[in-house]
Each structure stands twice: as structure tokens, then as C-alpha cells.
Amino acid sequence: MKKLNLPLIATLALFASLIFASCKKDHTCECNVGVITYDTTINFVIEDQTNKNAKRMCENNESTLKTYTATMLNALLGGFTADSSMGGIPQFTFTPAMVNASCELK
């Protein structure tokens, strides 16, 4: 019976486990949001995810930010209703299509 080289087997086992293990870490998602002429940057921390999952999660923020920003602006501007003192200005409604959002994993 041949002798087993224990250090070699242990090293190979460690190397194989590192290859197949997914490297999870914290990632930063940077999103630029713009409405009409106002632009801002929002950073999200995506904790303990693989690079592939973090990229997918970051890209999914674009549609969420568009919907949330339009809803927030409509709620904010809803308090400014048209009345006779304003000359009957019609109420303006934001839609998600009016909001620009682009997210990138940093």
C-alpha cells in the first residue's frame, strides 16, 4: 500500500475549496437620479453578496428609483392644488418615464 502524502492532499483540498467557494463581500451601488434639471447621486451598500448578485440587485434599483421618485414628487406636489388665486393652474402629475435613473456597481 502506498503512503499518502498528507500535506499534499490537504493543500489540494484547500485549493479546491477556494475555487468552488463564492466570494461574498460588501458592494456599493451608485445611482444617478434626474428629474427635469435636478440631478443627484445615491449610494447603496449591498452587503454580503457575490459580484454577480450585487450587479443584478444594483441594476434592479433603476426601475424602483424611477417609480419611487415619481410617487414621492406627486405626493409632495399634491399639496399644491390649483385654486382660483393661482388662476386655475392644472395639477401636474409625474410618471416614472419622466425620471432618469442609471445605476452602476462600484
PDB file of N, CA and C in Angstrom, residues 9-52:
ATOM      1  N   ILE A   9      -2.297  16.398   0.018  1.00  0.00           N
ATOM      2  CA  ILE A   9      -3.752  16.220  -0.033  1.00  0.00           C
ATOM      3  C   ILE A   9      -4.451  17.400   0.649  1.00  0.00           C
ATOM      4  N   ALA A  10      -3.933  17.851   1.771  1.00  0.00           N
ATOM      5  CA  ALA A  10      -4.528  18.981   2.485  1.00  0.00           C
ATOM      6  C   ALA A  10      -4.444  20.254   1.647  1.00  0.00           C
ATOM      7  N   THR A  11      -3.321  20.457   0.985  1.00  0.00           N
ATOM      8  CA  THR A  11      -3.153  21.644   0.141  1.00  0.00           C
ATOM      9  C   THR A  11      -4.115  21.599  -1.036  1.00  0.00           C
ATOM     10  N   LEU A  12      -4.259  20.457  -1.678  1.00  0.00           N
ATOM     11  CA  LEU A  12      -5.192  20.329  -2.797  1.00  0.00           C
ATOM     12  C   LEU A  12      -6.635  20.521  -2.348  1.00  0.00           C
ATOM     13  N   ALA A  13      -6.983  20.009  -1.190  1.00  0.00           N
ATOM     14  CA  ALA A  13      -8.339  20.168  -0.669  1.00  0.00           C
ATOM     15  C   ALA A  13      -8.634  21.641  -0.379  1.00  0.00           C
ATOM     16  N   LEU A  14      -7.674  22.344   0.186  1.00  0.00           N
ATOM     17  CA  LEU A  14      -7.843  23.767   0.469  1.00  0.00           C
ATOM     18  C   LEU A  14      -7.990  24.554  -0.827  1.00  0.00           C
ATOM     19  N   PHE A  15      -7.159  24.257  -1.804  1.00  0.00           N
ATOM     20  CA  PHE A  15      -7.221  24.934  -3.098  1.00  0.00           C
ATOM     21  C   PHE A  15      -8.573  24.691  -3.777  1.00  0.00           C
ATOM     22  N   ALA A  16      -9.066  23.457  -3.743  1.00  0.00           N
ATOM     23  CA  ALA A  16     -10.358  23.126  -4.355  1.00  0.00           C
ATOM     24  C   ALA A  16     -11.501  23.847  -3.651  1.00  0.00           C
ATOM     25  N   SER A  17     -11.429  23.972  -2.340  1.00  0.00           N
ATOM     26  CA  SER A  17     -12.498  24.659  -1.619  1.00  0.00           C
ATOM     27  C   SER A  17     -12.505  26.151  -1.935  1.00  0.00           C
ATOM     28  N   LEU A  18     -11.344  26.729  -2.174  1.00  0.00           N
ATOM     29  CA  LEU A  18     -11.274  28.145  -2.526  1.00  0.00           C
ATOM     30  C   LEU A  18     -11.809  28.401  -3.930  1.00  0.00           C
ATOM     31  N   ILE A  19     -11.607  27.463  -4.828  1.00  0.00           N
ATOM     32  CA  ILE A  19     -12.095  27.609  -6.201  1.00  0.00           C
ATOM     33  C   ILE A  19     -13.616  27.584  -6.240  1.00  0.00           C
ATOM     34  N   PHE A  20     -14.211  26.669  -5.487  1.00  0.00           N
ATOM     35  CA  PHE A  20     -15.657  26.485  -5.551  1.00  0.00           C
ATOM     36  C   PHE A  20     -16.425  27.369  -4.581  1.00  0.00           C
ATOM     37  N   ALA A  21     -15.761  28.015  -3.672  1.00  0.00           N
ATOM     38  CA  ALA A  21     -16.441  28.898  -2.725  1.00  0.00           C
ATOM     39  C   ALA A  21     -16.766  30.219  -3.416  1.00  0.00           C
ATOM     40  N   SER A  22     -17.954  30.736  -3.130  1.00  0.00           N
ATOM     41  CA  SER A  22     -18.303  32.037  -3.704  1.00  0.00           C
ATOM     42  C   SER A  22     -17.778  33.122  -2.779  1.00  0.00           C
ATOM     43  N   CYS A  23     -17.202  34.124  -3.366  1.00  0.00           N
ATOM     44  CA  CYS A  23     -16.608  35.212  -2.606  1.00  0.00           C
ATOM     45  C   CYS A  23     -17.674  36.273  -2.362  1.00  0.00           C
ATOM     46  N   LYS A  24     -18.180  36.308  -1.142  1.00  0.00           N
ATOM     47  CA  LYS A  24     -19.199  37.288  -0.791  1.00  0.00           C
ATOM     48  C   LYS A  24     -18.552  38.441  -0.061  1.00  0.00           C
ATOM     49  N   LYS A  25     -18.941  39.642  -0.437  1.00  0.00           N
ATOM     50  CA  LYS A  25     -18.426  40.830   0.228  1.00  0.00           C
ATOM     51  C   LYS A  25     -19.426  41.965   0.050  1.00  0.00           C
ATOM     52  N   ASP A  26     -19.123  43.114   0.629  1.00  0.00           N
ATOM     53  CA  ASP A  26     -19.977  44.283   0.500  1.00  0.00           C
ATOM     54  C   ASP A  26     -19.645  45.019  -0.799  1.00  0.00           C
ATOM     55  N   HIS A  27     -20.682  45.500  -1.478  1.00  0.00           N
ATOM     56  CA  HIS A  27     -20.527  46.240  -2.722  1.00  0.00           C
ATOM     57  C   HIS A  27     -21.256  47.574  -2.600  1.00  0.00           C
ATOM     58  N   THR A  28     -20.848  48.548  -3.397  1.00  0.00           N
ATOM     59  CA  THR A  28     -21.516  49.841  -3.427  1.00  0.00           C
ATOM     60  C   THR A  28     -22.165  50.039  -4.790  1.00  0.00           C
ATOM     61  N   CYS A  29     -23.447  50.375  -4.755  1.00  0.00           N
ATOM     62  CA  CYS A  29     -24.206  50.653  -5.974  1.00  0.00           C
ATOM     63  C   CYS A  29     -24.424  52.159  -6.039  1.00  0.00           C
ATOM     64  N   GLU A  30     -23.938  52.789  -7.104  1.00  0.00           N
ATOM     65  CA  GLU A  30     -24.080  54.235  -7.274  1.00  0.00           C
ATOM     66  C   GLU A  30     -25.145  54.514  -8.328  1.00  0.00           C
ATOM     67  N   CYS A  31     -26.190  55.238  -7.913  1.00  0.00           N
ATOM     68  CA  CYS A  31     -27.293  55.550  -8.821  1.00  0.00           C
ATOM     69  C   CYS A  31     -27.399  57.055  -9.025  1.00  0.00           C
ATOM     70  N   ASN A  32     -27.487  57.467 -10.280  1.00  0.00           N
ATOM     71  CA  ASN A  32     -27.727  58.866 -10.632  1.00  0.00           C
ATOM     72  C   ASN A  32     -29.197  59.003 -10.992  1.00  0.00           C
ATOM     73  N   VAL A  33     -29.894  59.899 -10.285  1.00  0.00           N
ATOM     74  CA  VAL A  33     -31.323  60.102 -10.487  1.00  0.00           C
ATOM     75  C   VAL A  33     -31.536  61.542 -10.939  1.00  0.00           C
ATOM     76  N   GLY A  34     -32.301  61.715 -12.004  1.00  0.00           N
ATOM     77  CA  GLY A  34     -32.563  63.045 -12.519  1.00  0.00           C
ATOM     78  C   GLY A  34     -34.022  63.265 -12.837  1.00  0.00           C
ATOM     79  N   VAL A  35     -34.513  64.457 -12.453  1.00  0.00           N
ATOM     80  CA  VAL A  35     -35.868  64.875 -12.774  1.00  0.00           C
ATOM     81  C   VAL A  35     -35.769  66.286 -13.334  1.00  0.00           C
ATOM     82  N   ILE A  36     -36.203  66.457 -14.551  1.00  0.00           N
ATOM     83  CA  ILE A  36     -36.147  67.725 -15.274  1.00  0.00           C
ATOM     84  C   ILE A  36     -34.687  68.210 -15.264  1.00  0.00           C
ATOM     85  N   THR A  37     -34.331  69.221 -14.464  1.00  0.00           N
ATOM     86  CA  THR A  37     -32.948  69.713 -14.444  1.00  0.00           C
ATOM     87  C   THR A  37     -32.238  69.390 -13.142  1.00  0.00           C
ATOM     88  N   TYR A  38     -32.889  68.684 -12.238  1.00  0.00           N
ATOM     89  CA  TYR A  38     -32.288  68.357 -10.943  1.00  0.00           C
ATOM     90  C   TYR A  38     -31.715  66.947 -10.991  1.00  0.00           C
ATOM     91  N   ASP A  39     -30.433  66.813 -10.690  1.00  0.00           N
ATOM     92  CA  ASP A  39     -29.762  65.504 -10.655  1.00  0.00           C
ATOM     93  C   ASP A  39     -29.138  65.294  -9.286  1.00  0.00           C
ATOM     94  N   THR A  40     -29.159  64.066  -8.832  1.00  0.00           N
ATOM     95  CA  THR A  40     -28.498  63.721  -7.575  1.00  0.00           C
ATOM     96  C   THR A  40     -27.932  62.306  -7.676  1.00  0.00           C
ATOM     97  N   THR A  41     -26.992  61.995  -6.807  1.00  0.00           N
ATOM     98  CA  THR A  41     -26.386  60.662  -6.759  1.00  0.00           C
ATOM     99  C   THR A  41     -26.724  60.016  -5.427  1.00  0.00           C
ATOM    100  N   ILE A  42     -27.154  58.768  -5.506  1.00  0.00           N
ATOM    101  CA  ILE A  42     -27.498  57.999  -4.310  1.00  0.00           C
ATOM    102  C   ILE A  42     -26.611  56.766  -4.291  1.00  0.00           C
ATOM    103  N   ASN A  43     -25.986  56.483  -3.154  1.00  0.00           N
ATOM    104  CA  ASN A  43     -25.159  55.289  -2.998  1.00  0.00           C
ATOM    105  C   ASN A  43     -25.856  54.299  -2.081  1.00  0.00           C
ATOM    106  N   PHE A  44     -25.926  53.045  -2.513  1.00  0.00           N
ATOM    107  CA  PHE A  44     -26.484  51.960  -1.729  1.00  0.00           C
ATOM    108  C   PHE A  44     -25.365  50.980  -1.403  1.00  0.00           C
ATOM    109  N   VAL A  45     -25.356  50.463  -0.202  1.00  0.00           N
ATOM    110  CA  VAL A  45     -24.416  49.406   0.161  1.00  0.00           C
ATOM    111  C   VAL A  45     -25.169  48.084   0.076  1.00  0.00           C
ATOM    112  N   ILE A  46     -24.661  47.181  -0.729  1.00  0.00           N
ATOM    113  CA  ILE A  46     -25.222  45.835  -0.859  1.00  0.00           C
ATOM    114  C   ILE A  46     -24.298  44.924  -0.084  1.00  0.00           C
ATOM    115  N   GLU A  47     -24.794  44.407   1.030  1.00  0.00           N
ATOM    116  CA  GLU A  47     -23.952  43.660   1.959  1.00  0.00           C
ATOM    117  C   GLU A  47     -23.929  42.166   1.657  1.00  0.00           C
ATOM    118  N   ASP A  48     -22.743  41.592   1.807  1.00  0.00           N
ATOM    119  CA  ASP A  48     -22.530  40.143   1.793  1.00  0.00           C
ATOM    120  C   ASP A  48     -23.154  39.444   0.581  1.00  0.00           C
ATOM    121  N   GLN A  49     -22.778  39.890  -0.623  1.00  0.00           N
ATOM    122  CA  GLN A  49     -23.285  39.292  -1.859  1.00  0.00           C
ATOM    123  C   GLN A  49     -22.128  39.012  -2.811  1.00  0.00           C
ATOM    124  N   THR A  50     -22.343  38.065  -3.690  1.00  0.00           N
ATOM    125  CA  THR A  50     -21.360  37.818  -4.738  1.00  0.00           C
ATOM    126  C   THR A  50     -21.430  38.962  -5.739  1.00  0.00           C
ATOM    127  N   ASN A  51     -20.421  39.103  -6.555  1.00  0.00           N
ATOM    128  CA  ASN A  51     -20.384  40.186  -7.532  1.00  0.00           C
ATOM    129  C   ASN A  51     -21.555  40.084  -8.507  1.00  0.00           C
ATOM    130  N   LYS A  52     -21.879  38.872  -8.939  1.00  0.00           N
ATOM    131  CA  LYS A  52     -22.968  38.668  -9.897  1.00  0.00           C
ATOM    132  C   LYS A  52     -24.308  39.082  -9.289  1.00  0.00           C
TER     133      LYS A  52
END
